[in-house]
């Protein structure tokens, strides 16, 4: 069972001929309104990858709330502990996507600001349970949740996205840290660590933490580093990219589902890369999350070096 404490948003996705520069207006043609938010996306990704998942979060009492939750409800994810905020609207993300699938995202937290570690149900972080977190809720609540899980003997995966400041004791208590290249650079800089490429950054962060670190690197795949061992590279397969919007969340969800099923880190990374690559072939975030059969079929083809 995976408990996800995290954000729930509605994504307004605008297709544009290119991404705007600061101060520039770019005229796009079409837009979509889709459910999103890193917490919700990763809960769905883990569910589709075979895990039982519970989402703990918050939405508003506005019209966007049902849009944000519709896919999760249809999939049967446990939403018992999703609160309805009295003071904030449902979180909203404005996403601009260019023809190559690159994107720019601005998020208004809304009800996600009220998500608290205190909302975690009793027993959800006990020994052998898994807690999955991201950084689209308040950093202080992430730190409290990690501490609760660690003290209870549970397992924690932290996707440090976006790369907000977080305490060293929190990072030390996390079983697996997952970051992309930009987040890895920001974290390494905060620790005054050397490294300019994903492999070096993964190694430096793993040695600093004394625990596993995964650095995702888009079309270059992902890097798994554990203290005292060589860094493993998981090459991404060639796929036809529609957009990259849900790729990182697909990776994290499939990775967590594999660990929850008792698989080793190597197999979790393999499945994460497969899921992230598959997510790039479809539009949107939640709509693009792949299911277990296609993840498994692609994972066996991946090259590890």
CSV table of C-alpha atoms in Angstrom, one decimal:
chain,number,residue,atom,x,y,z
A,1,UNK,CA,0.0,0.0,0.0
A,2,UNK,CA,1.4,3.4,-1.0
A,3,UNK,CA,0.1,6.6,0.7
A,4,UNK,CA,0.7,9.7,-1.3
A,5,UNK,CA,0.7,13.0,0.5
A,6,UNK,CA,0.7,15.7,-2.1
A,7,UNK,CA,-0.9,18.2,-4.5
A,8,UNK,CA,-4.1,18.0,-6.5
A,9,UNK,CA,-4.5,20.5,-9.4
A,10,UNK,CA,-6.4,21.2,-12.6
A,11,UNK,CA,-4.1,21.8,-15.5
A,12,UNK,CA,-4.9,24.3,-18.2
A,13,UNK,CA,-2.7,23.1,-21.1
A,14,UNK,CA,-2.1,25.5,-24.0
A,15,UNK,CA,-0.5,24.4,-27.3
A,16,UNK,CA,1.8,27.2,-28.6
A,17,UNK,CA,4.2,27.4,-31.6
A,18,UNK,CA,7.0,28.1,-29.1
A,19,UNK,CA,7.6,28.8,-25.4
A,20,UNK,CA,7.5,32.5,-24.6
A,21,UNK,CA,10.4,34.6,-23.5
A,22,UNK,CA,10.1,36.8,-20.4
A,23,UNK,CA,7.7,39.6,-21.1
A,24,UNK,CA,6.5,38.1,-24.4
A,25,UNK,CA,3.0,37.0,-25.5
A,26,UNK,CA,2.8,34.0,-27.8
A,27,UNK,CA,-0.5,33.2,-29.4
A,28,UNK,CA,-1.6,29.5,-29.2
A,29,UNK,CA,-4.5,27.8,-31.0
A,30,UNK,CA,-5.9,25.1,-28.7
A,31,UNK,CA,-6.2,24.4,-25.0
A,32,UNK,CA,-7.4,21.6,-22.7
A,33,UNK,CA,-8.6,21.4,-19.1
A,34,UNK,CA,-7.2,18.3,-17.4
A,35,UNK,CA,-6.7,16.9,-13.9
A,36,UNK,CA,-3.2,17.1,-12.6
A,37,UNK,CA,-0.9,17.9,-9.6
A,38,UNK,CA,2.1,15.9,-8.7
A,39,UNK,CA,0.5,14.1,-5.8
A,40,UNK,CA,-2.5,13.1,-7.9
A,41,UNK,CA,-0.4,12.2,-10.9
A,42,UNK,CA,1.9,10.0,-9.0
A,43,UNK,CA,-0.9,8.3,-7.1
A,44,UNK,CA,-2.5,7.4,-10.4
A,45,UNK,CA,0.8,6.4,-12.0
A,46,UNK,CA,1.5,4.0,-9.0
A,47,UNK,CA,-2.0,2.6,-9.2
A,48,UNK,CA,-1.7,1.9,-12.9
A,49,UNK,CA,1.6,0.3,-12.3
A,50,UNK,CA,0.0,-2.2,-10.0
A,51,UNK,CA,0.0,-0.7,-6.5
A,52,UNK,CA,-2.8,0.0,-4.1
A,53,UNK,CA,-2.8,3.7,-3.5
A,54,UNK,CA,-4.3,6.3,-1.1
A,55,UNK,CA,-4.1,10.0,-1.8
A,56,UNK,CA,-4.1,12.5,1.0
A,57,UNK,CA,-4.6,16.1,-0.2
A,58,UNK,CA,-7.1,18.9,-0.6
A,59,UNK,CA,-9.3,20.6,-3.2
A,60,UNK,CA,-11.5,23.6,-3.0
A,61,UNK,CA,-15.3,23.8,-3.1
A,62,UNK,CA,-15.3,25.3,-6.6
A,63,UNK,CA,-16.2,23.8,-10.0
A,64,UNK,CA,-12.6,22.7,-10.7
A,65,UNK,CA,-12.7,20.2,-7.7
A,66,UNK,CA,-14.7,17.6,-9.6
A,67,UNK,CA,-12.5,18.0,-12.6
A,68,UNK,CA,-9.4,17.4,-10.5
A,69,UNK,CA,-10.7,14.2,-8.9
A,70,UNK,CA,-12.7,12.6,-11.8
A,71,UNK,CA,-10.0,10.3,-13.1
A,72,UNK,CA,-8.8,9.2,-9.7
A,73,UNK,CA,-12.4,8.3,-8.7
A,74,UNK,CA,-12.9,6.4,-11.9
A,75,UNK,CA,-9.7,4.4,-11.3
A,76,UNK,CA,-10.7,3.5,-7.7
A,77,UNK,CA,-8.0,5.3,-5.9
A,78,UNK,CA,-8.7,5.8,-2.2
A,79,UNK,CA,-9.8,9.5,-1.8
A,80,UNK,CA,-11.2,9.2,1.7
A,81,UNK,CA,-8.6,11.6,3.1
A,82,UNK,CA,-8.9,14.3,0.4
A,83,UNK,CA,-10.2,17.4,2.2
A,84,UNK,CA,-12.5,20.2,0.9
A,85,UNK,CA,-11.0,23.6,1.7
A,86,UNK,CA,-13.2,26.4,3.0
A,87,UNK,CA,-10.7,29.1,2.2
A,88,UNK,CA,-8.9,28.2,-1.0
A,89,UNK,CA,-9.8,27.2,-4.5
A,90,UNK,CA,-8.6,24.0,-6.1
A,91,UNK,CA,-4.9,24.2,-7.2
A,92,UNK,CA,-4.3,25.3,-10.8
A,93,UNK,CA,-1.4,24.8,-13.1
A,94,UNK,CA,-0.9,26.8,-16.3
A,95,UNK,CA,1.0,24.7,-18.8
A,96,UNK,CA,2.4,25.9,-22.2
A,97,UNK,CA,3.5,23.1,-24.6
A,98,UNK,CA,5.5,23.7,-27.8
A,99,UNK,CA,5.5,21.4,-30.9
A,100,UNK,CA,8.5,19.5,-29.6
A,101,UNK,CA,6.8,18.6,-26.4
A,102,UNK,CA,8.8,21.0,-24.2
A,103,UNK,CA,6.7,22.8,-21.6
A,104,UNK,CA,6.6,25.7,-19.1
A,105,UNK,CA,4.5,25.4,-16.0
A,106,UNK,CA,3.3,27.9,-13.4
A,107,UNK,CA,1.4,26.5,-10.4
A,108,UNK,CA,-1.1,28.3,-8.1
A,109,UNK,CA,-1.2,26.2,-4.9
A,110,UNK,CA,-4.7,27.0,-3.8
A,111,UNK,CA,-6.1,24.3,-1.5
A,112,UNK,CA,-2.7,22.5,-1.6
A,113,UNK,CA,-1.4,25.1,0.8
A,114,UNK,CA,-3.6,23.5,3.5
A,115,UNK,CA,-2.4,19.9,3.0
A,116,UNK,CA,-0.8,18.8,6.3
A,117,UNK,CA,1.1,15.8,7.7
A,118,UNK,CA,-1.6,15.8,10.3
A,119,UNK,CA,-4.1,14.7,7.6
A,120,UNK,CA,-2.2,11.3,7.3
A,121,UNK,CA,-4.6,8.6,8.6
A,122,UNK,CA,-3.5,6.5,11.6
A,123,UNK,CA,-1.4,3.5,10.5
A,124,UNK,CA,-0.6,4.8,7.0
A,125,UNK,CA,3.1,5.3,7.7
A,126,UNK,CA,3.8,2.3,10.0
A,127,UNK,CA,6.5,-0.3,9.4
A,128,UNK,CA,6.7,-1.7,5.8
A,129,UNK,CA,4.2,1.0,4.6
A,130,UNK,CA,5.4,3.4,1.9
A,131,UNK,CA,4.9,7.1,1.9
A,132,UNK,CA,5.4,9.0,-1.4
A,133,UNK,CA,6.0,12.8,-1.3
A,134,UNK,CA,6.7,15.8,-3.6
A,135,UNK,CA,7.2,19.5,-3.0
A,136,UNK,CA,4.0,21.0,-4.3
A,137,UNK,CA,2.7,21.3,-0.7
A,138,UNK,CA,4.4,23.3,2.1
A,139,UNK,CA,8.0,22.1,2.7
A,140,UNK,CA,7.4,22.1,6.5
A,141,UNK,CA,4.6,19.6,6.1
A,142,UNK,CA,6.8,17.4,3.9
A,143,UNK,CA,9.4,17.4,6.7
A,144,UNK,CA,6.9,16.5,9.3
A,145,UNK,CA,5.5,13.7,7.2
A,146,UNK,CA,9.0,12.3,6.6
A,147,UNK,CA,9.8,12.4,10.3
A,148,UNK,CA,6.5,10.6,11.2
A,149,UNK,CA,7.2,7.9,8.7
A,150,UNK,CA,10.8,7.5,9.8
A,151,UNK,CA,9.9,7.2,13.5
A,152,UNK,CA,7.2,4.6,12.7
A,153,UNK,CA,9.7,2.5,10.7
A,154,UNK,CA,8.0,3.2,7.4
A,155,UNK,CA,9.6,3.7,4.0
A,156,UNK,CA,9.7,7.2,2.3
A,157,UNK,CA,10.3,8.2,-1.3
A,158,UNK,CA,10.8,11.9,-1.8
A,159,UNK,CA,10.5,13.5,-5.3
A,160,UNK,CA,12.2,16.8,-4.6
A,161,UNK,CA,10.1,18.6,-7.3
A,162,UNK,CA,10.2,21.5,-7.4
A,163,UNK,CA,13.6,21.9,-5.8
A,164,UNK,CA,12.6,23.9,-2.7
A,165,UNK,CA,14.9,24.2,0.4
A,166,UNK,CA,14.5,21.2,2.8
A,167,UNK,CA,16.4,20.3,6.0
A,168,UNK,CA,19.3,17.8,6.0
A,169,UNK,CA,17.7,15.6,8.7
A,170,UNK,CA,14.7,15.2,6.3
A,171,UNK,CA,16.9,14.2,3.4
A,172,UNK,CA,18.8,11.8,5.6
A,173,UNK,CA,15.6,10.1,6.7
A,174,UNK,CA,14.3,9.5,3.1
A,175,UNK,CA,14.9,6.0,1.8
A,176,UNK,CA,15.1,7.1,-1.9
A,177,UNK,CA,15.5,10.6,-3.2
A,178,UNK,CA,14.4,11.2,-6.8
A,179,UNK,CA,15.3,14.5,-8.7
A,180,UNK,CA,15.6,15.6,-12.2
A,181,UNK,CA,18.8,17.3,-13.6
A,182,UNK,CA,17.8,20.8,-12.6
A,183,UNK,CA,16.7,19.7,-9.1
A,184,UNK,CA,20.0,17.7,-8.7
A,185,UNK,CA,22.1,20.8,-9.6
A,186,UNK,CA,20.1,23.0,-7.1
A,187,UNK,CA,20.5,20.4,-4.3
A,188,UNK,CA,24.2,19.8,-5.0
A,189,UNK,CA,24.8,23.5,-5.0
A,190,UNK,CA,23.1,23.8,-1.6
A,191,UNK,CA,25.6,21.2,-0.2
A,192,UNK,CA,28.6,22.7,-2.1
A,193,UNK,CA,29.0,19.4,-4.0
A,194,UNK,CA,30.8,19.1,-7.3
A,195,UNK,CA,29.2,17.6,-10.4
A,196,UNK,CA,28.1,18.9,-13.7
A,197,UNK,CA,26.4,16.0,-15.4
A,198,UNK,CA,23.6,13.6,-14.1
A,199,UNK,CA,26.0,10.7,-13.4
A,200,UNK,CA,28.4,12.8,-11.3
A,201,UNK,CA,25.5,14.6,-9.5
A,202,UNK,CA,23.8,11.3,-8.6
A,203,UNK,CA,27.1,9.9,-7.2
A,204,UNK,CA,27.9,13.1,-5.2
A,205,UNK,CA,24.4,13.2,-3.7
A,206,UNK,CA,24.3,9.5,-2.9
A,207,UNK,CA,27.6,9.7,-1.1
A,208,UNK,CA,26.6,12.8,0.7
A,209,UNK,CA,23.3,11.3,1.9
A,210,UNK,CA,24.6,7.8,2.5
A,211,UNK,CA,21.4,6.5,0.7
A,212,UNK,CA,20.1,5.9,-2.8
A,213,UNK,CA,19.6,8.8,-5.2
A,214,UNK,CA,17.9,8.7,-8.6
A,215,UNK,CA,18.5,11.4,-11.2
A,216,UNK,CA,16.1,11.4,-14.1
A,217,UNK,CA,17.5,12.9,-17.3
A,218,UNK,CA,14.8,13.1,-19.9
A,219,UNK,CA,15.7,11.5,-23.2
A,220,UNK,CA,19.0,10.4,-21.6
A,221,UNK,CA,17.1,8.1,-19.2
A,222,UNK,CA,18.0,7.9,-15.5
A,223,UNK,CA,20.9,7.3,-13.2
A,224,UNK,CA,20.8,5.2,-10.0
A,225,UNK,CA,23.5,5.9,-7.4
A,226,UNK,CA,24.1,4.1,-4.1
A,227,UNK,CA,26.9,4.8,-1.7
A,228,UNK,CA,30.1,2.8,-2.4
A,229,UNK,CA,29.0,1.4,-5.8
A,230,UNK,CA,29.2,2.6,-9.4
A,231,UNK,CA,26.4,4.6,-10.9
A,232,UNK,CA,24.0,2.7,-13.1
A,233,UNK,CA,22.6,4.3,-16.3
A,234,UNK,CA,19.2,3.3,-17.6
A,235,UNK,CA,19.0,4.4,-21.2
A,236,UNK,CA,15.6,5.7,-22.4
A,237,UNK,CA,14.1,4.0,-25.4
A,238,UNK,CA,13.4,5.9,-28.6
A,239,UNK,CA,9.8,7.0,-28.6
A,240,UNK,CA,7.6,9.5,-30.6
A,241,UNK,CA,7.2,12.4,-28.1
A,242,UNK,CA,3.9,14.2,-28.0
A,243,UNK,CA,4.6,16.1,-24.8
A,244,UNK,CA,6.8,15.5,-21.7
A,245,UNK,CA,4.2,16.8,-19.2
A,246,UNK,CA,3.6,13.7,-17.1
A,247,UNK,CA,6.9,11.9,-17.7
A,248,UNK,CA,8.5,12.6,-14.3
A,249,UNK,CA,5.4,11.7,-12.4
A,250,UNK,CA,5.0,8.5,-14.4
A,251,UNK,CA,8.6,7.5,-13.5
A,252,UNK,CA,8.1,8.2,-9.8
A,253,UNK,CA,4.8,6.3,-9.6
A,254,UNK,CA,6.0,3.2,-11.4
A,255,UNK,CA,9.3,3.3,-9.4
A,256,UNK,CA,7.3,3.4,-6.1
A,257,UNK,CA,5.0,0.7,-7.2
A,258,UNK,CA,7.9,-1.6,-8.0
A,259,UNK,CA,9.5,-1.0,-4.6
A,260,UNK,CA,6.2,-1.5,-2.9
A,261,UNK,CA,5.9,-4.9,-4.7
A,262,UNK,CA,9.3,-5.9,-3.2
A,263,UNK,CA,11.4,-5.4,-6.3
A,264,UNK,CA,15.0,-4.2,-6.1
A,265,UNK,CA,16.1,-0.7,-6.9
A,266,UNK,CA,17.4,-1.7,-10.3
A,267,UNK,CA,14.1,-3.1,-11.4
A,268,UNK,CA,12.3,-0.1,-10.0
A,269,UNK,CA,14.4,2.2,-12.1
A,270,UNK,CA,13.9,0.1,-15.1
A,271,UNK,CA,10.2,0.3,-14.8
A,272,UNK,CA,10.3,4.0,-14.0
A,273,UNK,CA,12.2,4.8,-17.2
A,274,UNK,CA,9.7,2.6,-19.2
A,275,UNK,CA,6.7,4.4,-17.7
A,276,UNK,CA,8.2,7.9,-18.1
A,277,UNK,CA,9.0,7.2,-21.8
A,278,UNK,CA,5.5,5.8,-22.5
A,279,UNK,CA,4.0,8.9,-20.8
A,280,UNK,CA,5.7,11.1,-23.4
A,281,UNK,CA,3.8,9.5,-26.2
A,282,UNK,CA,0.4,10.8,-25.2
A,283,UNK,CA,-1.1,14.2,-24.4
A,284,UNK,CA,-1.5,15.5,-20.8
A,285,UNK,CA,-0.4,14.2,-17.5
A,286,UNK,CA,-2.9,11.8,-16.0
A,287,UNK,CA,-4.3,10.7,-19.4
A,288,UNK,CA,-0.8,9.7,-20.4
A,289,UNK,CA,0.0,7.5,-17.4
A,290,UNK,CA,0.7,3.9,-18.7
A,291,UNK,CA,-0.6,0.6,-17.3
A,292,UNK,CA,1.4,-2.3,-16.0
A,293,UNK,CA,1.3,-4.6,-19.2
A,294,UNK,CA,2.9,-1.9,-21.4
A,295,UNK,CA,5.4,-0.8,-18.7
A,296,UNK,CA,6.5,-4.4,-18.3
A,297,UNK,CA,6.8,-4.9,-22.1
A,298,UNK,CA,9.0,-1.9,-22.5
A,299,UNK,CA,11.0,-2.4,-19.3
A,300,UNK,CA,12.5,-5.7,-20.5
A,301,UNK,CA,13.9,-4.0,-23.5
A,302,UNK,CA,15.9,-1.3,-21.7
A,303,UNK,CA,19.7,-1.2,-21.6
A,304,UNK,CA,21.5,-0.8,-18.3
A,305,UNK,CA,25.2,0.2,-18.3
